[in-house]
Amino acid sequence: MILRIDRVQTEMPPPSDPDPAGAAVVQELLGGKFGEMSTFMNYTFQSFNFRARQGARPFFDLVSNIAAEEFGHIELVSTAINTMLTGSAGKNDLPDPADVLNPQHFVAGGAGTLVQDSNGKPWNGDYVTSTGDLVEDLTHNFFLETGARNGKLKVYEMVDHPAARALTGYLLVRGGVHQVAYARAVERLTGADLSKLFPAPRIPTDKIPECKPHIERGEHLKLYRFSPSDYHELAAVFNGPHPETGDELQVIDEPPEGFVPYDLPAEEGVFAPGYAPEEIAEIARKLREKAGLSDEPTGVVANES
């Protein structure tokens, strides 16, 4: 089971100037072959299909735990895309088609994320590799994280919107942790030292301004445990010096604290969340009152007045 916490894994900027063309590019990090849907579903199905897990418990724990973090990465990419689309669909004024690379963001998605790549092609299960052979799957996962890092670097260079830069800066650091984790797993299992390939691609994250704050906090060294009581054997695999910095790798026995998300405004031009958002809010208020809850919403958002 997945325990969901109403936070995002890193601090994201509030909406600024909309960038629907850039949002279409960032979609590659969501639904592309090397996007977060692929990392999440690869590791999830490998964990579902894992046989003899007790005998190989450290490796099962590693794959299962990283799968949980990847769920949060899907949320982060979606947050960036939705932030970049905010303000692009006025009440009676949709964006000029010349400024839009993927019109489905508006005609089908309510100015929101789609489970597609940057060409508008839907993500599909053919991107999932779950062979049942542990060495093959772990080696594939290292390759998948390397391809994902390559994609993030390219999106970073192509899109300068603050939300895209905050997203890629964080994911480059966390994806690097997963690269190290799978390299160590292959090494522990076979003796093959994939760490000699680092950094892969050959661009150190400490050269990227948006990565530096995360590196200064040691996020490149930490593997968080996304469970209150399970996956304790991560440290049997994820240990030793970081292959680039030499600093000691760490397992943190809790998920990251996270950050309160922004409440993105309604986009009335595409009826999100409806033609009359104020009516929905009033209905919600009456439902809370009838249920004996607070008259005000109980959740927390970053832009709460």
mmCIF file of C-alpha atoms in Angstrom:
data_model
loop_
_atom_site.group_PDB
_atom_site.id
_atom_site.type_symbol
_atom_site.label_atom_id
_atom_site.label_comp_id
_atom_site.label_asym_id
_atom_site.label_seq_id
_atom_site.Cartn_x
_atom_site.Cartn_y
_atom_site.Cartn_z
ATOM 1 C CA MET A 1 0.000 0.000 0.000
ATOM 2 C CA ILE A 2 1.109 3.559 -0.606
ATOM 3 C CA LEU A 3 0.764 6.149 2.161
ATOM 4 C CA ARG A 4 0.111 9.526 0.562
ATOM 5 C CA ILE A 5 1.145 12.801 2.205
ATOM 6 C CA ASP A 6 -0.277 16.114 0.973
ATOM 7 C CA ARG A 7 3.097 17.707 0.250
ATOM 8 C CA VAL A 8 5.363 17.956 -2.776
ATOM 9 C CA GLN A 9 8.925 16.680 -2.471
ATOM 10 C CA THR A 10 10.626 19.984 -3.245
ATOM 11 C CA GLU A 11 9.674 23.637 -3.140
ATOM 12 C CA MET A 12 8.123 24.802 -6.400
ATOM 13 C CA PRO A 13 7.630 28.428 -7.480
ATOM 14 C CA PRO A 14 4.186 30.016 -7.751
ATOM 15 C CA PRO A 15 2.650 30.603 -11.182
ATOM 16 C CA SER A 16 4.269 33.384 -13.181
ATOM 17 C CA ASP A 17 4.108 33.990 -16.922
ATOM 18 C CA PRO A 18 2.415 31.019 -18.602
ATOM 19 C CA ASP A 19 4.478 28.933 -20.988
ATOM 20 C CA PRO A 20 2.269 26.387 -22.793
ATOM 21 C CA ALA A 21 4.977 25.577 -25.338
ATOM 22 C CA GLY A 22 7.466 24.851 -22.575
ATOM 23 C CA ALA A 23 4.859 22.790 -20.733
ATOM 24 C CA ALA A 24 4.552 20.558 -23.786
ATOM 25 C CA VAL A 25 8.318 19.964 -23.698
ATOM 26 C CA VAL A 26 8.255 19.120 -19.965
ATOM 27 C CA GLN A 27 5.629 16.461 -20.771
ATOM 28 C CA GLU A 28 8.550 14.286 -21.927
ATOM 29 C CA LEU A 29 9.618 14.003 -18.285
ATOM 30 C CA LEU A 30 6.152 12.687 -17.451
ATOM 31 C CA GLY A 31 5.133 10.360 -20.256
ATOM 32 C CA GLY A 32 8.268 9.795 -22.310
ATOM 33 C CA LYS A 33 10.108 6.488 -22.540
ATOM 34 C CA PHE A 34 12.536 7.724 -19.869
ATOM 35 C CA GLY A 35 9.985 9.816 -17.971
ATOM 36 C CA GLU A 36 8.721 9.499 -14.412
ATOM 37 C CA MET A 37 5.757 7.316 -15.397
ATOM 38 C CA SER A 38 8.290 4.830 -16.753
ATOM 39 C CA THR A 39 10.534 4.833 -13.698
ATOM 40 C CA PHE A 40 7.529 4.555 -11.370
ATOM 41 C CA MET A 41 5.853 1.732 -13.287
ATOM 42 C CA ASN A 42 9.077 -0.195 -13.966
ATOM 43 C CA TYR A 43 10.007 -0.363 -10.300
ATOM 44 C CA THR A 44 6.405 -0.863 -9.185
ATOM 45 C CA PHE A 45 5.830 -3.894 -11.390
ATOM 46 C CA GLN A 46 9.243 -5.321 -10.586
ATOM 47 C CA SER A 47 8.282 -5.113 -6.916
ATOM 48 C CA PHE A 48 4.857 -6.668 -7.589
ATOM 49 C CA ASN A 49 6.455 -9.527 -9.522
ATOM 50 C CA PHE A 50 9.385 -10.109 -7.171
ATOM 51 C CA ARG A 51 9.700 -13.800 -6.226
ATOM 52 C CA ALA A 52 11.616 -15.197 -3.257
ATOM 53 C CA ARG A 53 11.690 -11.718 -1.788
ATOM 54 C CA GLN A 54 12.747 -12.878 1.671
ATOM 55 C CA GLY A 55 15.904 -14.476 0.321
ATOM 56 C CA ALA A 56 16.739 -11.322 -1.653
ATOM 57 C CA ARG A 57 15.188 -8.839 0.770
ATOM 58 C CA PRO A 58 17.723 -5.977 0.447
ATOM 59 C CA PHE A 59 17.132 -5.820 -3.314
ATOM 60 C CA PHE A 60 13.348 -6.100 -2.982
ATOM 61 C CA ASP A 61 13.354 -3.317 -0.405
ATOM 62 C CA LEU A 62 15.449 -1.103 -2.686
ATOM 63 C CA VAL A 63 13.233 -1.478 -5.753
ATOM 64 C CA SER A 64 10.003 -1.131 -3.766
ATOM 65 C CA ASN A 65 11.160 1.923 -1.869
ATOM 66 C CA ILE A 66 12.438 3.792 -4.927
ATOM 67 C CA ALA A 67 9.098 3.063 -6.619
ATOM 68 C CA ALA A 68 7.368 4.998 -3.839
ATOM 69 C CA GLU A 69 9.619 8.025 -4.348
ATOM 70 C CA GLU A 70 8.915 7.924 -8.089
ATOM 71 C CA PHE A 71 5.194 8.327 -7.410
ATOM 72 C CA GLY A 72 6.060 11.681 -5.863
ATOM 73 C CA HIS A 73 8.186 12.563 -8.886
ATOM 74 C CA ILE A 74 5.154 12.145 -11.132
ATOM 75 C CA GLU A 75 3.388 14.637 -8.884
ATOM 76 C CA LEU A 76 6.304 17.066 -9.168
ATOM 77 C CA VAL A 77 6.387 16.959 -12.972
ATOM 78 C CA SER A 78 2.626 17.463 -13.025
ATOM 79 C CA THR A 79 2.987 20.405 -10.641
ATOM 80 C CA ALA A 80 5.523 22.038 -12.953
ATOM 81 C CA ILE A 81 3.380 21.528 -16.057
ATOM 82 C CA ASN A 82 0.235 22.795 -14.338
ATOM 83 C CA THR A 83 2.115 25.835 -13.020
ATOM 84 C CA MET A 84 3.371 26.624 -16.521
ATOM 85 C CA LEU A 85 -0.159 26.347 -17.938
ATOM 86 C CA THR A 86 -1.727 28.560 -15.262
ATOM 87 C CA GLY A 87 -3.004 31.796 -16.766
ATOM 88 C CA SER A 88 -2.881 30.539 -20.343
ATOM 89 C CA ALA A 89 -6.631 29.895 -20.647
ATOM 90 C CA GLY A 90 -8.616 33.018 -19.840
ATOM 91 C CA LYS A 91 -12.395 32.938 -19.414
ATOM 92 C CA ASN A 92 -13.064 33.724 -23.063
ATOM 93 C CA ASP A 93 -9.525 33.686 -24.372
ATOM 94 C CA LEU A 94 -7.683 30.451 -25.145
ATOM 95 C CA PRO A 95 -4.047 30.797 -26.266
ATOM 96 C CA ASP A 96 -3.118 31.335 -29.882
ATOM 97 C CA PRO A 97 -2.533 27.909 -31.478
ATOM 98 C CA ALA A 98 0.829 29.213 -32.689
ATOM 99 C CA ASP A 99 1.970 29.382 -29.040
ATOM 100 C CA VAL A 100 0.797 25.858 -28.215
ATOM 101 C CA LEU A 101 2.682 22.659 -29.023
ATOM 102 C CA ASN A 102 -0.007 20.387 -27.578
ATOM 103 C CA PRO A 103 -3.602 21.683 -27.896
ATOM 104 C CA GLN A 104 -4.830 18.689 -25.893
ATOM 105 C CA HIS A 105 -3.653 20.509 -22.784
ATOM 106 C CA PHE A 106 -6.697 22.716 -23.344
ATOM 107 C CA VAL A 107 -9.216 20.713 -25.358
ATOM 108 C CA ALA A 108 -8.859 17.533 -23.287
ATOM 109 C CA GLY A 109 -6.836 18.276 -20.164
ATOM 110 C CA GLY A 110 -8.367 21.323 -18.479
ATOM 111 C CA ALA A 111 -5.038 23.171 -18.743
ATOM 112 C CA GLY A 112 -3.445 20.290 -16.883
ATOM 113 C CA THR A 113 -0.933 17.493 -17.223
ATOM 114 C CA LEU A 114 -1.546 14.657 -19.666
ATOM 115 C CA VAL A 115 -0.137 11.134 -19.526
ATOM 116 C CA GLN A 116 1.751 11.824 -22.731
ATOM 117 C CA ASP A 117 5.222 12.617 -23.993
ATOM 118 C CA SER A 118 6.356 15.843 -25.660
ATOM 119 C CA ASN A 119 4.859 14.709 -28.988
ATOM 120 C CA GLY A 120 1.443 14.103 -27.419
ATOM 121 C CA LYS A 121 1.954 10.336 -27.649
ATOM 122 C CA PRO A 122 0.372 8.505 -24.690
ATOM 123 C CA TRP A 123 2.608 6.710 -22.237
ATOM 124 C CA ASN A 124 2.245 2.942 -22.610
ATOM 125 C CA GLY A 125 3.110 -0.237 -20.753
ATOM 126 C CA ASP A 126 5.588 -1.343 -23.403
ATOM 127 C CA TYR A 127 8.041 0.946 -21.592
ATOM 128 C CA VAL A 128 7.994 -1.409 -18.582
ATOM 129 C CA THR A 129 10.722 -4.021 -18.205
ATOM 130 C CA SER A 130 10.043 -6.626 -15.537
ATOM 131 C CA THR A 131 11.792 -9.817 -16.584
ATOM 132 C CA GLY A 132 11.861 -11.597 -13.232
ATOM 133 C CA ASP A 133 15.652 -11.891 -13.484
ATOM 134 C CA LEU A 134 17.096 -9.686 -10.751
ATOM 135 C CA VAL A 135 20.413 -8.884 -12.442
ATOM 136 C CA GLU A 136 18.707 -7.992 -15.705
ATOM 137 C CA ASP A 137 16.102 -5.811 -13.999
ATOM 138 C CA LEU A 138 18.634 -3.952 -11.842
ATOM 139 C CA THR A 139 20.907 -3.350 -14.830
ATOM 140 C CA HIS A 140 17.915 -2.097 -16.798
ATOM 141 C CA ASN A 141 16.996 0.244 -13.941
ATOM 142 C CA PHE A 142 20.471 1.793 -13.972
ATOM 143 C CA PHE A 143 20.129 2.323 -17.734
ATOM 144 C CA LEU A 144 16.627 3.780 -17.242
ATOM 145 C CA GLU A 145 17.861 6.283 -14.647
ATOM 146 C CA THR A 146 20.738 7.258 -16.951
ATOM 147 C CA GLY A 147 18.312 7.905 -19.816
ATOM 148 C CA ALA A 148 16.030 9.847 -17.482
ATOM 149 C CA ARG A 149 18.938 12.051 -16.393
ATOM 150 C CA ASN A 150 19.815 12.702 -20.031
ATOM 151 C CA GLY A 151 16.234 13.768 -20.708
ATOM 152 C CA LYS A 152 16.179 16.120 -17.718
ATOM 153 C CA LEU A 153 19.407 17.778 -18.860
ATOM 154 C CA LYS A 154 17.935 18.408 -22.310
ATOM 155 C CA VAL A 155 14.687 19.804 -20.923
ATOM 156 C CA TYR A 156 16.717 22.027 -18.589
ATOM 157 C CA GLU A 157 18.527 23.479 -21.614
ATOM 158 C CA MET A 158 15.333 23.895 -23.666
ATOM 159 C CA VAL A 159 12.970 25.428 -21.097
ATOM 160 C CA ASP A 160 13.898 28.353 -18.844
ATOM 161 C CA HIS A 161 10.565 28.776 -17.048
ATOM 162 C CA PRO A 162 11.145 28.912 -13.258
ATOM 163 C CA ALA A 163 8.938 25.876 -12.623
ATOM 164 C CA ALA A 164 10.786 23.792 -15.220
ATOM 165 C CA ARG A 165 14.170 24.809 -13.820
ATOM 166 C CA ALA A 166 13.137 24.076 -10.206
ATOM 167 C CA LEU A 167 11.809 20.698 -11.307
ATOM 168 C CA THR A 168 14.830 19.607 -13.301
ATOM 169 C CA GLY A 169 17.291 20.890 -10.719
ATOM 170 C CA TYR A 170 15.731 18.707 -8.038
ATOM 171 C CA LEU A 171 15.114 15.631 -10.187
ATOM 172 C CA LEU A 172 18.676 15.633 -11.531
ATOM 173 C CA VAL A 173 19.938 15.306 -7.961
ATOM 174 C CA ARG A 174 17.398 12.696 -6.858
ATOM 175 C CA GLY A 175 17.727 10.723 -10.100
ATOM 176 C CA GLY A 176 21.459 10.660 -9.450
ATOM 177 C CA VAL A 177 20.761 9.000 -6.090
ATOM 178 C CA HIS A 178 18.773 6.308 -7.850
ATOM 179 C CA GLN A 179 21.561 5.834 -10.375
ATOM 180 C CA VAL A 180 23.976 5.255 -7.503
ATOM 181 C CA ALA A 181 21.524 2.924 -5.755
ATOM 182 C CA TYR A 182 21.098 0.648 -8.752
ATOM 183 C CA ALA A 183 24.816 0.730 -9.553
ATOM 184 C CA ARG A 184 25.541 -0.385 -5.983
ATOM 185 C CA ALA A 185 22.893 -3.094 -6.201
ATOM 186 C CA VAL A 186 24.451 -4.521 -9.375
ATOM 187 C CA GLU A 187 27.901 -4.328 -7.778
ATOM 188 C CA ARG A 188 26.776 -6.078 -4.585
ATOM 189 C CA LEU A 189 25.097 -8.803 -6.602
ATOM 190 C CA THR A 190 27.673 -9.381 -9.363
ATOM 191 C CA GLY A 191 30.874 -7.472 -8.591
ATOM 192 C CA ALA A 192 30.472 -5.297 -11.703
ATOM 193 C CA ASP A 193 31.361 -1.695 -10.847
ATOM 194 C CA LEU A 194 29.006 0.555 -12.786
ATOM 195 C CA SER A 195 30.120 3.528 -10.691
ATOM 196 C CA LYS A 196 33.071 3.918 -13.064
ATOM 197 C CA LEU A 197 30.553 5.342 -15.539
ATOM 198 C CA PHE A 198 29.697 8.307 -13.271
ATOM 199 C CA PRO A 199 28.688 10.962 -13.927
ATOM 200 C CA ALA A 200 26.460 9.640 -16.668
ATOM 201 C CA PRO A 201 25.784 11.660 -18.768
ATOM 202 C CA ARG A 202 29.114 13.423 -18.329
ATOM 203 C CA ILE A 203 27.743 16.622 -16.791
ATOM 204 C CA PRO A 204 28.266 16.979 -13.013
ATOM 205 C CA THR A 205 25.184 18.321 -11.258
ATOM 206 C CA ASP A 206 27.297 20.721 -9.184
ATOM 207 C CA LYS A 207 27.709 22.811 -12.357
ATOM 208 C CA ILE A 208 23.932 23.434 -12.513
ATOM 209 C CA PRO A 209 22.731 26.365 -10.341
ATOM 210 C CA GLU A 210 19.322 24.826 -9.592
ATOM 211 C CA CYS A 211 20.988 21.632 -8.354
ATOM 212 C CA LYS A 212 23.408 23.328 -5.947
ATOM 213 C CA PRO A 213 20.984 24.026 -3.060
ATOM 214 C CA HIS A 214 19.970 20.357 -2.991
ATOM 215 C CA ILE A 215 23.583 19.204 -3.082
ATOM 216 C CA GLU A 216 24.473 21.601 -0.261
ATOM 217 C CA ARG A 217 21.740 19.928 1.831
ATOM 218 C CA GLY A 218 23.222 16.523 1.023
ATOM 219 C CA GLU A 219 20.269 15.356 -1.080
ATOM 220 C CA HIS A 220 22.672 13.614 -3.471
ATOM 221 C CA LEU A 221 23.701 11.259 -0.651
ATOM 222 C CA LYS A 222 20.327 10.355 0.897
ATOM 223 C CA LEU A 223 17.980 7.498 0.170
ATOM 224 C CA TYR A 224 14.740 8.124 2.056
ATOM 225 C CA ARG A 225 12.684 5.235 3.435
ATOM 226 C CA PHE A 226 9.092 5.763 2.324
ATOM 227 C CA SER A 227 7.415 3.571 4.928
ATOM 228 C CA PRO A 228 6.715 3.855 8.655
ATOM 229 C CA SER A 229 7.699 0.235 9.326
ATOM 230 C CA ASP A 230 9.018 -1.553 6.214
ATOM 231 C CA TYR A 231 12.002 -1.646 3.816
ATOM 232 C CA HIS A 232 14.617 -1.595 6.572
ATOM 233 C CA GLU A 233 17.237 -3.482 4.547
ATOM 234 C CA LEU A 234 18.057 -0.580 2.211
ATOM 235 C CA ALA A 235 21.301 0.048 4.065
ATOM 236 C CA ALA A 236 22.571 -3.415 3.162
ATOM 237 C CA VAL A 237 22.859 -2.201 -0.451
ATOM 238 C CA PHE A 238 22.969 1.597 -0.283
ATOM 239 C CA ASN A 239 26.197 2.303 1.587
ATOM 240 C CA GLY A 240 29.806 3.284 1.056
ATOM 241 C CA PRO A 241 31.248 6.413 -0.591
ATOM 242 C CA HIS A 242 29.441 8.388 -3.256
ATOM 243 C CA PRO A 243 31.227 7.614 -6.559
ATOM 244 C CA GLU A 244 31.661 11.299 -7.448
ATOM 245 C CA THR A 245 32.196 13.098 -4.127
ATOM 246 C CA GLY A 246 33.485 10.334 -1.851
ATOM 247 C CA ASP A 247 31.002 11.347 0.869
ATOM 248 C CA GLU A 248 29.254 8.561 2.741
ATOM 249 C CA LEU A 249 25.861 7.468 1.457
ATOM 250 C CA GLN A 250 22.984 7.638 3.947
ATOM 251 C CA VAL A 251 19.638 5.927 4.445
ATOM 252 C CA ILE A 252 17.153 8.293 6.098
ATOM 253 C CA ASP A 253 14.508 6.371 8.048
ATOM 254 C CA GLU A 254 11.581 8.553 7.021
ATOM 255 C CA PRO A 255 10.303 10.315 3.922
ATOM 256 C CA PRO A 256 11.394 13.901 3.243
ATOM 257 C CA GLU A 257 9.355 16.538 5.053
ATOM 258 C CA GLY A 258 8.189 17.999 1.752
ATOM 259 C CA PHE A 259 6.690 21.386 0.958
ATOM 260 C CA VAL A 260 3.149 22.733 0.966
ATOM 261 C CA PRO A 261 1.850 23.001 -2.620
ATOM 262 C CA TYR A 262 0.311 26.062 -4.207
ATOM 263 C CA ASP A 263 -3.419 26.109 -4.786
ATOM 264 C CA LEU A 264 -3.507 26.828 -8.514
ATOM 265 C CA PRO A 265 -6.381 29.092 -9.578
ATOM 266 C CA ALA A 266 -9.338 28.011 -11.661
ATOM 267 C CA GLU A 267 -8.997 28.115 -15.436
ATOM 268 C CA GLU A 268 -12.495 29.168 -16.420
ATOM 269 C CA GLY A 269 -11.714 29.152 -20.140
ATOM 270 C CA VAL A 270 -11.465 25.341 -20.034
ATOM 271 C CA PHE A 271 -13.995 24.829 -17.203
ATOM 272 C CA ALA A 272 -11.465 23.649 -14.623
ATOM 273 C CA PRO A 273 -12.717 22.777 -12.029
ATOM 274 C CA GLY A 274 -16.026 23.818 -13.565
ATOM 275 C CA TYR A 275 -17.921 26.570 -15.345
ATOM 276 C CA ALA A 276 -18.641 28.270 -12.001
ATOM 277 C CA PRO A 277 -15.843 27.551 -9.482
ATOM 278 C CA GLU A 278 -17.517 29.717 -6.847
ATOM 279 C CA GLU A 279 -20.597 27.451 -6.921
ATOM 280 C CA ILE A 280 -18.408 24.387 -6.353
ATOM 281 C CA ALA A 281 -16.737 26.130 -3.407
ATOM 282 C CA GLU A 282 -20.130 26.960 -1.876
ATOM 283 C CA ILE A 283 -21.345 23.375 -2.278
ATOM 284 C CA ALA A 284 -18.154 22.147 -0.619
ATOM 285 C CA ARG A 285 -18.665 24.589 2.273
ATOM 286 C CA LYS A 286 -22.215 23.320 2.866
ATOM 287 C CA LEU A 287 -21.018 19.700 2.754
ATOM 288 C CA ARG A 288 -18.371 20.431 5.393
ATOM 289 C CA GLU A 289 -20.942 22.110 7.583
ATOM 290 C CA LYS A 290 -23.365 19.200 7.247
ATOM 291 C CA ALA A 291 -20.592 16.740 8.162
ATOM 292 C CA GLY A 292 -19.732 18.705 11.293
ATOM 293 C CA LEU A 293 -16.391 19.893 9.923
ATOM 294 C CA SER A 294 -14.839 23.316 9.981
ATOM 295 C CA ASP A 295 -16.524 25.982 7.898
ATOM 296 C CA GLU A 296 -13.103 26.646 6.339
ATOM 297 C CA PRO A 297 -11.116 24.081 4.326
ATOM 298 C CA THR A 298 -8.867 21.950 6.536
ATOM 299 C CA GLY A 299 -5.998 21.435 4.093
ATOM 300 C CA VAL A 300 -2.942 23.652 3.847
ATOM 301 C CA VAL A 301 -1.704 25.449 0.720
ATOM 302 C CA ALA A 302 1.298 27.700 0.205
ATOM 303 C CA ASN A 303 -0.750 30.692 -0.938
ATOM 304 C CA GLU A 304 -3.355 30.567 1.801
ATOM 305 C CA SER A 305 -4.491 34.096 2.663
#
